[in-house]
XYZ file of N, CA and C in Angstrom:
831
model
N 0.843 -1.191 0.000
C 0.000 0.000 0.000
C 0.885 1.249 0.000
N 0.554 2.271 -0.808
C 1.328 3.506 -0.847
C 0.422 4.679 -0.621
N 1.030 5.787 -0.152
C 0.247 7.009 0.032
C 0.292 7.818 -1.262
N -0.285 9.041 -1.229
C -0.401 9.828 -2.457
C 0.949 10.253 -3.003
N 1.984 10.269 -2.178
C 3.314 10.669 -2.637
C 4.109 9.485 -3.161
N 3.506 8.291 -3.115
C 4.188 7.106 -3.604
C 5.059 6.444 -2.568
N 4.992 6.912 -1.330
C 5.794 6.324 -0.263
C 5.026 5.188 0.380
N 5.683 4.039 0.590
C 4.975 2.931 1.238
C 4.407 3.376 2.579
N 3.163 3.055 2.813
C 2.515 3.407 4.076
C 2.290 2.155 4.900
N 2.152 2.368 6.191
C 1.974 1.230 7.099
C 0.592 0.637 6.924
N 0.432 -0.662 7.217
C -0.887 -1.275 7.163
C -1.827 -0.586 8.142
N -3.113 -0.642 7.835
C -4.087 -0.027 8.733
C -3.998 -0.673 10.107
N -4.012 0.156 11.142
C -3.958 -0.367 12.500
C -5.254 -1.084 12.819
N -5.176 -2.165 13.636
C -6.403 -2.870 13.994
C -7.466 -1.944 14.556
N -7.038 -0.890 15.264
C -7.995 0.049 15.846
C -8.856 0.702 14.778
N -8.318 0.863 13.575
C -9.085 1.503 12.513
C -10.225 0.620 12.018
N -10.199 -0.662 12.371
C -11.273 -1.579 11.999
C -12.490 -1.420 12.899
N -12.305 -0.740 14.004
C -13.360 -0.622 14.990
C -14.304 0.533 14.669
N -15.584 0.342 14.992
C -16.568 1.410 14.888
C -16.684 2.085 16.252
N -17.663 2.942 16.400
C -17.877 3.544 17.710
C -18.265 2.436 18.691
N -17.977 2.611 19.976
C -18.395 1.597 20.948
C -19.899 1.319 20.892
N -20.687 2.348 20.613
C -22.135 2.144 20.481
C -22.429 1.190 19.318
N -21.789 1.429 18.172
C -21.965 0.546 17.024
C -21.446 -0.861 17.322
N -20.273 -0.931 17.947
C -19.690 -2.233 18.251
C -20.628 -3.062 19.138
N -21.235 -2.412 20.111
C -22.126 -3.151 21.013
C -23.378 -3.623 20.295
N -23.868 -2.831 19.348
C -25.038 -3.253 18.569
C -24.700 -4.441 17.669
N -23.530 -4.427 17.079
C -23.108 -5.545 16.244
C -22.915 -6.798 17.099
N -22.307 -6.626 18.279
C -22.118 -7.772 19.181
C -23.460 -8.397 19.531
N -24.451 -7.571 19.827
C -25.784 -8.077 20.149
C -26.387 -8.795 18.947
N -26.253 -8.202 17.762
C -26.817 -8.817 16.551
C -26.195 -10.178 16.287
N -24.875 -10.284 16.459
C -24.205 -11.556 16.208
C -24.600 -12.619 17.235
N -24.757 -12.202 18.487
C -25.183 -13.153 19.514
C -26.608 -13.625 19.256
N -27.466 -12.721 18.804
C -28.836 -13.107 18.454
C -28.846 -14.083 17.280
N -27.963 -13.844 16.315
C -27.893 -14.764 15.181
C -27.472 -16.153 15.637
N -26.506 -16.207 16.558
C -26.067 -17.493 17.087
C -27.206 -18.188 17.820
N -27.996 -17.409 18.553
C -29.132 -17.992 19.250
C -30.156 -18.527 18.257
N -30.418 -17.756 17.185
C -31.372 -18.206 16.170
C -30.913 -19.516 15.536
N -29.626 -19.628 15.234
C -29.093 -20.871 14.682
C -29.269 -22.024 15.670
N -29.003 -21.718 16.958
C -29.122 -22.758 17.977
C -30.575 -23.213 18.128
N -31.516 -22.282 18.001
C -32.931 -22.639 18.095
C -33.319 -23.574 16.955
N -32.862 -23.248 15.748
C -33.170 -24.119 14.607
C -32.558 -25.510 14.799
N -31.324 -25.540 15.303
C -30.657 -26.823 15.524
C -31.330 -27.628 16.634
N -32.055 -26.927 17.521
C -32.666 -27.597 18.673
C -33.999 -28.258 18.344
N -34.558 -27.974 17.172
C -35.836 -28.597 16.811
C -35.667 -30.114 16.827
N -36.474 -30.836 17.630
C -36.291 -32.295 17.741
C -36.703 -33.015 16.462
N -35.758 -33.685 15.854
C -36.028 -34.410 14.612
C -35.888 -35.922 14.795
N -35.137 -36.329 15.826
C -34.993 -37.764 16.069
C -36.230 -38.283 16.804
N -36.752 -39.408 16.399
C -37.979 -39.905 17.021
C -37.807 -40.361 18.464
N -36.587 -40.769 18.832
C -36.403 -41.301 20.184
C -35.065 -40.852 20.758
N -34.947 -39.561 21.120
C -33.686 -39.077 21.694
C -33.430 -39.705 23.058
N -32.175 -39.635 23.493
C -31.810 -40.192 24.797
C -32.522 -39.435 25.907
N -32.852 -40.143 27.001
C -33.523 -39.456 28.113
C -32.727 -38.238 28.570
N -33.398 -37.137 28.691
C -32.760 -35.902 29.149
C -32.243 -35.017 28.040
N -32.128 -35.527 26.814
C -31.567 -34.739 25.714
C -32.409 -33.499 25.409
N -33.712 -33.642 25.448
C -34.576 -32.497 25.148
C -34.371 -31.393 26.185
N -34.271 -31.792 27.438
C -34.063 -30.807 28.498
C -32.689 -30.181 28.394
N -31.660 -31.010 28.134
C -30.313 -30.453 28.008
C -30.245 -29.437 26.875
N -30.918 -29.713 25.787
C -30.949 -28.773 24.667
C -31.634 -27.480 25.080
N -32.746 -27.600 25.787
C -33.462 -26.402 26.240
C -32.605 -25.570 27.187
N -31.844 -26.231 28.053
C -30.989 -25.506 28.995
C -29.852 -24.790 28.264
N -29.324 -25.424 27.216
C -28.298 -24.746 26.419
C -28.869 -23.479 25.784
N -30.091 -23.568 25.306
C -30.727 -22.384 24.725
C -30.926 -21.303 25.787
N -31.299 -21.716 26.991
C -31.495 -20.740 28.071
C -30.196 -20.014 28.383
N -29.082 -20.759 28.364
C -27.785 -20.114 28.617
C -27.438 -19.136 27.498
N -27.740 -19.513 26.276
C -27.486 -18.596 25.161
C -28.386 -17.361 25.266
N -29.602 -17.545 25.744
C -30.497 -16.404 25.938
C -29.935 -15.451 26.993
N -29.274 -15.999 28.019
C -28.633 -15.138 29.020
C -27.508 -14.328 28.386
N -26.796 -14.924 27.435
C -25.763 -14.177 26.709
C -26.382 -12.999 25.957
N -27.540 -13.228 25.352
C -28.236 -12.148 24.637
C -28.584 -11.022 25.607
N -29.064 -11.377 26.789
C -29.441 -10.358 27.776
C -28.228 -9.528 28.169
N -27.099 -10.215 28.405
C -25.886 -9.473 28.780
C -25.447 -8.528 27.661
N -25.489 -9.000 26.430
C -25.115 -8.144 25.304
C -26.082 -6.964 25.185
N -27.359 -7.201 25.467
C -28.343 -6.122 25.393
C -28.079 -5.059 26.460
N -27.685 -5.494 27.651
C -27.369 -4.528 28.705
C -26.172 -3.677 28.301
N -25.142 -4.313 27.736
C -23.972 -3.560 27.266
C -24.394 -2.539 26.209
N -25.208 -2.978 25.252
C -25.656 -2.068 24.191
C -26.480 -0.921 24.765
N -27.282 -1.196 25.778
C -28.078 -0.130 26.408
C -27.173 0.885 27.099
N -26.156 0.394 27.817
C -25.246 1.325 28.496
C -24.494 2.171 27.481
N -24.080 1.565 26.370
C -23.336 2.314 25.362
C -24.210 3.372 24.677
N -25.506 3.176 24.650
C -26.371 4.182 24.042
C -26.886 5.181 25.064
N -26.403 5.084 26.324
C -26.737 6.082 27.328
C -27.870 5.717 28.260
N -28.392 4.510 28.180
C -29.450 4.090 29.086
C -28.900 3.997 30.507
N -29.616 4.583 31.472
C -29.138 4.585 32.856
C -29.413 3.231 33.512
N -28.743 3.005 34.632
C -28.980 1.776 35.376
C -30.404 1.747 35.913
N -30.954 2.910 36.251
C -32.339 2.953 36.698
C -33.287 2.497 35.600
N -33.043 2.956 34.385
C -33.879 2.560 33.255
C -33.713 1.078 32.925
N -32.475 0.570 33.055
C -32.237 -0.852 32.829
C -32.972 -1.679 33.875
N -32.891 -1.245 35.131
C -33.610 -1.949 36.187
C -35.107 -1.962 35.949
N -35.654 -0.824 35.528
C -37.092 -0.747 35.253
C -37.480 -1.723 34.137
N -36.672 -1.766 33.072
C -36.968 -2.675 31.958
C -36.898 -4.130 32.399
N -36.009 -4.429 33.345
C -35.829 -5.806 33.796
C -36.730 -6.173 34.965
N -37.528 -5.204 35.456
C -38.421 -5.480 36.573
C -37.701 -5.628 37.893
N -36.621 -4.860 38.074
C -35.862 -4.903 39.322
C -35.395 -3.503 39.677
N -34.773 -3.365 40.826
C -34.283 -2.057 41.239
C -33.016 -1.702 40.478
N -32.693 -0.416 40.518
C -31.448 0.035 39.896
C -30.257 -0.694 40.492
N -30.244 -0.814 41.830
C -29.119 -1.459 42.498
C -28.999 -2.924 42.087
N -30.126 -3.619 42.001
C -30.095 -5.030 41.620
C -29.568 -5.201 40.197
N -30.014 -4.308 39.307
C -29.538 -4.375 37.920
C -28.035 -4.128 37.858
N -27.582 -3.137 38.635
C -26.158 -2.818 38.652
C -25.353 -4.002 39.180
N -25.806 -4.626 40.254
C -25.091 -5.763 40.823
C -25.079 -6.952 39.861
N -26.175 -7.138 39.127
C -26.293 -8.296 38.249
C -25.408 -8.179 37.024
N -25.321 -6.981 36.442
C -24.659 -6.856 35.139
C -23.439 -5.950 35.125
N -23.081 -5.379 36.271
C -21.924 -4.490 36.272
C -20.670 -5.204 35.781
N -20.477 -6.449 36.197
C -19.290 -7.191 35.786
C -19.184 -7.346 34.281
N -20.335 -7.483 33.619
C -20.327 -7.607 32.158
C -19.906 -6.298 31.501
N -20.349 -5.180 32.063
C -19.953 -3.874 31.526
C -18.461 -3.663 31.737
N -17.988 -4.008 32.916
C -16.565 -3.834 33.210
C -15.713 -4.698 32.274
N -16.152 -5.929 32.034
C -15.406 -6.816 31.130
C -15.405 -6.269 29.706
N -16.535 -5.739 29.268
C -16.633 -5.135 27.933
C -15.646 -3.978 27.800
N -15.601 -3.118 28.809
C -14.678 -1.978 28.762
C -13.230 -2.442 28.803
N -12.955 -3.450 29.638
C -11.573 -3.908 29.819
C -11.007 -4.556 28.568
N -11.869 -5.108 27.722
C -11.388 -5.770 26.508
C -11.472 -4.885 25.273
N -11.683 -3.589 25.484
C -11.585 -2.649 24.374
C -12.889 -2.234 23.720
N -14.037 -2.629 24.292
C -15.343 -2.213 23.764
C -15.468 -2.555 22.284
N -15.117 -3.768 21.939
C -15.141 -4.213 20.547
C -15.923 -5.519 20.431
N -16.645 -5.659 19.319
C -17.464 -6.845 19.106
C -16.652 -8.017 18.598
N -15.515 -7.743 17.960
C -14.785 -8.768 17.223
C -13.291 -8.712 17.520
N -12.559 -9.794 17.213
C -11.096 -9.736 17.321
C -10.522 -8.630 16.430
N -9.324 -8.173 16.773
C -8.752 -6.992 16.131
C -8.553 -7.145 14.628
N -8.345 -8.372 14.134
C -8.040 -8.531 12.711
C -9.298 -8.485 11.837
N -10.475 -8.491 12.436
C -11.715 -8.450 11.668
C -12.281 -7.036 11.625
N -12.852 -6.669 10.490
C -13.452 -5.349 10.325
C -14.937 -5.436 10.670
N -15.329 -4.692 11.674
C -16.691 -4.811 12.193
C -17.739 -4.506 11.132
N -17.516 -3.472 10.334
C -18.531 -3.091 9.349
C -18.687 -4.179 8.283
N -17.588 -4.815 7.908
C -17.670 -5.899 6.914
C -18.443 -7.092 7.473
N -18.171 -7.435 8.717
C -18.879 -8.550 9.344
C -20.364 -8.213 9.487
N -20.663 -6.961 9.821
C -22.059 -6.543 9.941
C -22.770 -6.633 8.598
N -22.066 -6.269 7.530
C -22.664 -6.362 6.191
C -22.937 -7.820 5.815
N -22.021 -8.711 6.199
C -22.255 -10.130 5.958
C -23.475 -10.624 6.736
N -23.644 -10.117 7.948
C -24.815 -10.479 8.740
C -26.087 -9.947 8.086
N -26.008 -8.748 7.477
C -27.145 -8.211 6.708
C -27.583 -9.193 5.629
N -26.611 -9.669 4.849
C -26.913 -10.558 3.729
C -27.559 -11.851 4.215
N -27.067 -12.364 5.307
C -27.641 -13.597 5.840
C -29.066 -13.359 6.335
N -29.270 -12.243 7.023
C -30.603 -11.924 7.539
C -31.586 -11.696 6.389
N -31.108 -11.061 5.334
C -31.985 -10.736 4.208
C -32.516 -11.989 3.516
N -31.773 -13.090 3.595
C -32.260 -14.336 2.985
C -33.504 -14.851 3.706
N -33.598 -14.534 4.991
C -34.765 -14.942 5.764
C -35.849 -13.873 5.780
N -35.411 -12.609 5.766
C -36.343 -11.482 5.804
C -35.994 -10.499 4.687
N -36.434 -10.778 3.457
C -36.091 -9.910 2.321
C -36.562 -8.474 2.499
N -37.557 -8.254 3.348
C -38.060 -6.906 3.566
C -37.133 -6.081 4.456
N -36.087 -6.714 4.992
C -35.142 -5.991 5.863
C -33.725 -6.251 5.357
N -33.342 -5.653 4.249
C -32.046 -5.967 3.624
C -30.834 -5.470 4.405
N -31.034 -4.481 5.300
C -29.909 -3.949 6.080
C -30.267 -3.951 7.565
N -30.724 -5.070 8.027
C -31.225 -5.152 9.402
C -30.159 -4.804 10.441
N -28.922 -5.226 10.204
C -27.868 -5.002 11.191
C -27.235 -3.626 11.035
N -26.920 -3.244 9.810
C -26.155 -2.014 9.597
C -27.002 -0.747 9.574
N -28.293 -0.870 9.367
C -29.114 0.340 9.185
C -29.127 1.238 10.414
N -28.926 0.661 11.606
C -28.945 1.483 12.816
C -27.583 1.927 13.294
N -26.541 1.642 12.522
C -25.184 1.992 12.951
C -24.855 3.439 12.610
N -24.168 4.102 13.524
C -23.747 5.483 13.278
C -22.850 5.572 12.049
N -22.015 4.557 11.840
C -21.088 4.571 10.709
C -21.817 4.607 9.380
N -23.056 4.081 9.349
C -23.862 4.081 8.132
C -24.763 5.315 8.089
N -25.331 5.646 9.214
C -26.266 6.784 9.267
C -25.546 8.113 9.108
N -24.319 8.188 9.599
C -23.561 9.445 9.565
C -22.209 9.188 8.907
N -22.150 9.115 7.591
C -20.878 8.863 6.901
C -19.810 9.878 7.322
N -18.625 9.387 7.534
C -17.538 10.260 7.963
C -17.318 10.253 9.458
N -18.244 9.659 10.195
C -18.100 9.657 11.650
C -17.039 8.658 12.110
N -16.695 7.720 11.245
C -15.779 6.652 11.646
C -14.415 7.201 12.068
N -13.876 8.121 11.307
C -12.558 8.676 11.636
C -12.596 9.404 12.977
N -13.689 10.123 13.208
C -13.833 10.841 14.488
C -13.890 9.853 15.652
N -14.660 8.793 15.485
C -14.774 7.800 16.543
C -13.425 7.122 16.800
N -12.673 6.884 15.734
C -11.356 6.264 15.903
C -10.439 7.153 16.743
N -10.538 8.465 16.541
C -9.705 9.372 17.325
C -10.115 9.361 18.794
N -11.425 9.220 19.047
C -11.891 9.159 20.428
C -11.396 7.894 21.124
N -11.282 6.826 20.359
C -10.854 5.561 20.936
C -9.387 5.583 21.364
N -8.590 6.400 20.700
C -7.147 6.365 20.935
C -6.800 6.616 22.398
N -7.426 7.628 22.989
C -7.111 7.950 24.382
C -7.562 6.833 25.316
N -8.776 6.338 25.098
C -9.265 5.250 25.943
C -8.390 4.016 25.842
N -7.948 3.695 24.637
C -7.102 2.516 24.448
C -5.779 2.665 25.191
N -5.186 3.849 25.103
C -3.920 4.087 25.798
C -4.095 3.953 27.310
N -5.210 4.447 27.834
C -5.458 4.347 29.268
C -5.667 2.903 29.700
N -6.341 2.113 28.862
C -6.544 0.711 29.214
C -5.228 -0.061 29.177
N -4.344 0.297 28.268
C -3.016 -0.335 28.250
C -2.282 -0.031 29.553
N -2.331 1.228 29.972
C -1.691 1.618 31.237
C -2.327 0.880 32.416
N -3.657 0.756 32.402
C -4.340 0.051 33.481
C -3.901 -1.411 33.545
N -3.753 -2.058 32.402
C -3.330 -3.456 32.391
C -1.903 -3.607 32.915
N -1.038 -2.638 32.606
C 0.324 -2.668 33.133
C 0.303 -2.579 34.658
N -0.532 -1.683 35.169
C -0.639 -1.523 36.625
C -1.277 -2.750 37.269
N -2.255 -3.346 36.597
C -2.858 -4.579 37.114
C -1.803 -5.675 37.254
N -0.923 -5.768 36.258
C 0.141 -6.778 36.306
C 1.097 -6.499 37.466
N 1.396 -5.219 37.678
C 2.272 -4.876 38.803
C 1.608 -5.226 40.131
N 0.308 -4.947 40.240
C -0.426 -5.270 41.463
C -0.428 -6.772 41.712
N -0.592 -7.555 40.651
C -0.569 -9.009 40.792
C 0.781 -9.486 41.309
N 1.853 -8.917 40.774
C 3.191 -9.280 41.237
C 3.406 -8.947 42.697
N 2.955 -7.774 43.127
C 3.105 -7.369 44.522
C 2.275 -8.249 45.450
N 1.075 -8.615 44.998
C 0.247 -9.487 45.829
C 0.845 -10.895 45.931
N 1.466 -11.369 44.861
C 2.159 -12.662 44.923
C 3.332 -12.580 45.911
N 4.042 -11.470 45.861
C 5.158 -11.270 46.793
C 4.657 -11.238 48.233
N 3.514 -10.571 48.437
C 2.925 -10.500 49.785
C 2.535 -11.898 50.270
N 1.961 -12.706 49.365
C 1.592 -14.062 49.742
C 2.796 -14.876 50.179
N 3.917 -14.697 49.491
C 5.136 -15.418 49.854
C 5.660 -14.959 51.208
N 5.615 -13.652 51.444
C 6.052 -13.117 52.733
C 5.174 -13.631 53.864
N 3.866 -13.652 53.586
C 2.926 -14.099 54.608
C 3.162 -15.575 54.935
N 3.488 -16.360 53.917
C 3.680 -17.793 54.122
C 4.963 -18.105 54.898
N 6.006 -17.288 54.708
C 7.293 -17.611 55.325
C 7.391 -17.106 56.760
N 6.524 -16.148 57.183
C 6.557 -15.643 58.561
C 7.849 -14.883 58.832
N 8.133 -14.538 60.084
C 7.327 -14.834 61.271
C 6.078 -13.955 61.354
N 4.984 -14.523 61.848
C 3.718 -13.810 61.866
C 3.454 -13.140 63.203
N 4.134 -13.570 64.252
C 3.838 -13.021 65.582
C 5.101 -12.439 66.209
N 4.885 -11.503 67.151
C 6.017 -10.919 67.870
C 6.660 -12.011 68.719
N 7.974 -12.197 68.615
C 8.638 -13.260 69.386
C 8.565 -13.003 70.881
N 8.456 -14.078 71.627
C 8.384 -13.984 73.083
C 9.738 -14.406 73.660
N 10.195 -13.692 74.673
C 11.429 -14.088 75.333
C 12.584 -13.154 75.085
N 12.452 -12.267 74.111
C 13.466 -11.250 73.907
C 14.716 -11.711 73.215
N 14.686 -12.855 72.498
C 15.863 -13.303 71.764
C 16.195 -12.297 70.672
N 17.388 -11.708 70.713
C 17.743 -10.650 69.744
C 17.623 -11.099 68.294
N 18.036 -12.337 67.997
C 17.958 -12.801 66.610
C 16.508 -12.910 66.151
N 15.633 -13.399 67.015
C 14.219 -13.514 66.670
C 13.590 -12.138 66.486
N 13.939 -11.224 67.376
C 13.399 -9.867 67.268
C 13.847 -9.226 65.961
N 15.136 -9.404 65.617
C 15.647 -8.827 64.372
C 14.956 -9.430 63.159
N 14.751 -10.755 63.195
C 14.070 -11.411 62.072
C 12.638 -10.918 61.948
N 11.971 -10.765 63.088
C 10.583 -10.287 63.056
C 10.509 -8.875 62.470
N 11.421 -8.013 62.927
C 11.402 -6.633 62.439
C 11.725 -6.571 60.948
N 12.676 -7.405 60.497
C 12.998 -7.421 59.078
C 11.832 -7.885 58.233
N 11.134 -8.903 58.735
C 9.962 -9.399 58.009
C 8.865 -8.342 57.976
N 8.622 -7.696 59.122
C 7.598 -6.667 59.186
C 7.920 -5.502 58.248
N 9.204 -5.147 58.164
C 9.608 -4.059 57.268
C 9.359 -4.433 55.811
N 9.635 -5.700 55.457
C 9.413 -6.144 54.085
C 7.926 -6.138 53.737
N 7.108 -6.601 54.673
C 5.661 -6.604 54.442
C 5.144 -5.176 54.334
N 5.644 -4.309 55.205
C 5.199 -2.907 55.172
C 5.567 -2.252 53.845
N 6.786 -2.487 53.366
C 7.196 -1.917 52.082
C 6.310 -2.441 50.950
N 5.966 -3.716 51.038
C 5.100 -4.303 50.009
C 3.723 -3.648 50.021
N 3.162 -3.452 51.205
C 1.820 -2.863 51.295
C 1.805 -1.394 50.873
N 2.886 -0.685 51.158
C 2.975 0.699 50.693
C 3.056 0.741 49.165
N 3.783 -0.218 48.587
C 3.887 -0.269 47.125
C 2.542 -0.600 46.497
N 1.803 -1.548 47.083
C 0.508 -1.906 46.509
C -0.480 -0.758 46.664
N -0.359 -0.007 47.768
C -1.235 1.160 47.948
C -0.981 2.189 46.844
N 0.287 2.405 46.525
C 0.632 3.358 45.474
C 0.097 2.908 44.121
N 0.164 1.597 43.850
C -0.349 1.081 42.572
C -1.860 1.254 42.499
N -2.544 0.965 43.594
C -4.003 1.150 43.602
C -4.375 2.620 43.355
N -3.599 3.516 43.910
C -3.857 4.942 43.669
C -3.657 5.291 42.199
N -2.616 4.731 41.593
C -2.377 4.978 40.170
C -3.519 4.433 39.311
N -3.987 3.231 39.657
C -5.092 2.648 38.899
C -6.337 3.509 39.048
N -6.585 3.999 40.259
C -7.736 4.881 40.477
C -7.630 6.132 39.610
N -6.425 6.684 39.499
C -6.228 7.861 38.652
C -6.528 7.557 37.182
N -6.136 6.348 36.735
C -6.430 5.955 35.354
C -7.937 5.895 35.136
N -8.649 5.325 36.094
C -10.107 5.255 35.955
C -10.736 6.649 35.977
N -10.165 7.565 36.741
C -10.650 8.947 36.718
C -10.532 9.531 35.307
N -9.435 9.250 34.642
C -9.246 9.746 33.278
C -10.188 9.048 32.291
N -10.478 7.769 32.557
C -11.402 7.039 31.689
C -12.817 7.593 31.792
N -13.143 8.229 32.897
C -14.474 8.843 33.047
C -14.728 9.835 31.919
N -13.709 10.625 31.591
C -13.882 11.602 30.511
C -13.560 11.018 29.145
N -12.701 9.984 29.116
C -12.346 9.381 27.827
C -13.465 8.494 27.292
N -14.242 7.886 28.186
C -15.332 6.983 27.801
C -16.596 7.355 28.565
N -17.210 8.489 28.219
C -18.353 9.009 28.985
C -19.510 8.035 29.177
N -19.874 7.192 28.182
C -21.008 6.288 28.421
C -20.788 5.325 29.582
N -19.523 5.044 29.900
C -19.206 4.109 30.976
C -18.635 4.835 32.193
N -18.939 6.133 32.307
C -18.376 6.940 33.394
C -18.727 6.377 34.762
N -19.957 5.930 34.928
C -20.369 5.408 36.233
C -19.567 4.170 36.611
N -19.348 3.294 35.644
C -18.569 2.097 35.909
C -17.127 2.443 36.277
N -16.564 3.413 35.570
C -15.179 3.811 35.855
C -15.074 4.477 37.229
N -16.067 5.260 37.613
C -16.050 5.860 38.961
C -16.111 4.775 40.033
N -16.908 3.745 39.789
C -17.002 2.642 40.748
C -15.647 1.973 40.926
N -14.953 1.742 39.819
C -13.634 1.132 39.897
C -12.630 2.050 40.598
N -12.699 3.342 40.308
C -11.788 4.293 40.956
C -12.005 4.276 42.470
N -13.263 4.264 42.898
C -13.563 4.229 44.340
C -13.046 2.938 44.970
N -13.217 1.804 44.251
C -12.765 0.527 44.807
C -11.259 0.524 45.002
N -10.533 1.019 44.025
C -9.074 1.003 44.124
C -8.578 1.990 45.183
N -9.246 3.104 45.342
C -8.837 4.042 46.399
C -9.099 3.441 47.778
N -10.184 2.714 47.912
C -10.454 2.044 49.184
C -9.396 0.975 49.455
N -9.012 0.233 48.417
C -7.960 -0.779 48.573
C -6.638 -0.120 48.963
N -6.362 1.053 48.393
C -5.131 1.779 48.739
C -5.159 2.197 50.210
N -6.306 2.672 50.676
C -6.417 3.076 52.083
C -6.215 1.887 53.025
N -6.801 0.764 52.682
C -6.650 -0.419 53.531
C -5.192 -0.867 53.599
N -4.514 -0.872 52.463
C -3.107 -1.284 52.448
C -2.248 -0.309 53.244
N -2.535 0.984 53.109
C -1.766 1.993 53.851
C -1.997 1.863 55.353
N -3.241 1.611 55.747
C -3.558 1.438 57.165
C -2.803 0.253 57.750
N -2.767 -0.837 56.992
C -2.028 -2.018 57.454
C -0.543 -1.710 57.572
N -0.012 -0.965 56.614
C 1.408 -0.590 56.673
C 1.693 0.255 57.907
N 0.780 1.156 58.249
C 0.954 1.985 59.446
C 0.969 1.128 60.704
N 0.111 0.124 60.755
C 0.086 -0.774 61.921
C 1.401 -1.512 62.064
N 1.962 -1.952 60.938
C 3.239 -2.633 60.978
C 4.355 -1.707 61.457
N 4.294 -0.448 61.011
C 5.314 0.521 61.445
C 5.228 0.732 62.962
N 3.986 0.849 63.464
C 3.829 1.032 64.917
C 4.329 -0.191 65.676
N 4.114 -1.386 65.091
C 4.568 -2.599 65.737
C 6.070 -2.722 65.786
N 6.738 -2.129 64.788
C 8.192 -2.183 64.751
C 8.792 -1.419 65.920
N 8.049 -0.390 66.364
C 8.566 0.401 67.459
C 8.547 -0.376 68.759
């Protein structure tokens, strides 16, 4: 591939294959619904004498796939600006219950880049293929999947959406780096906790006292480090609030959780410092 000056240009970045998160969530829902429709057709009993329990097992598989559709629908609702209160009302439950039930799905969607497909696939092309398949069953709806996408309704919006994604993607990369650091520190803490000593030595043996103090100092340093990492992660989520406005509430929840974890680790470190005295 070359640019207008004849200079070889780099291949399109996988990020350029992505649509707006709102579009991506709608495509994800459409594809999951298509999978459910295929599963329903496959579930029609055609054998005259299936094994005992087969009919029920098939029905339960369909029920699990239907739960996948519900989760995808909640993600799509959040991406289009539907509040948790409105989601709860639609589901016949309280806002808090809806948030507790599906918050993890929203967080997972955000953590994996708010994309319907792997990076090497172009979402709009896959959506167009889904259109063609749907049209064979419903000729009156030739663009069932793509007709509601911003990329189709507002030509030219794709480049703008790609620019919006850049900041969010960079922040998620930073968050994953910090998550890895936190995991390493927690593994180190587990090793320290396992090797002891866990209690203040009795009897005043200088070697035991020195070993206890050294262990306490190592644990305290570890907890101070993990507190700092939690604070950094909270700061990243604060930035994601403005980088990904539709998921601002979810990012605030994560920021609060990490700040609370930082406070707990710092408090424990302070107790260890007092014990050293």
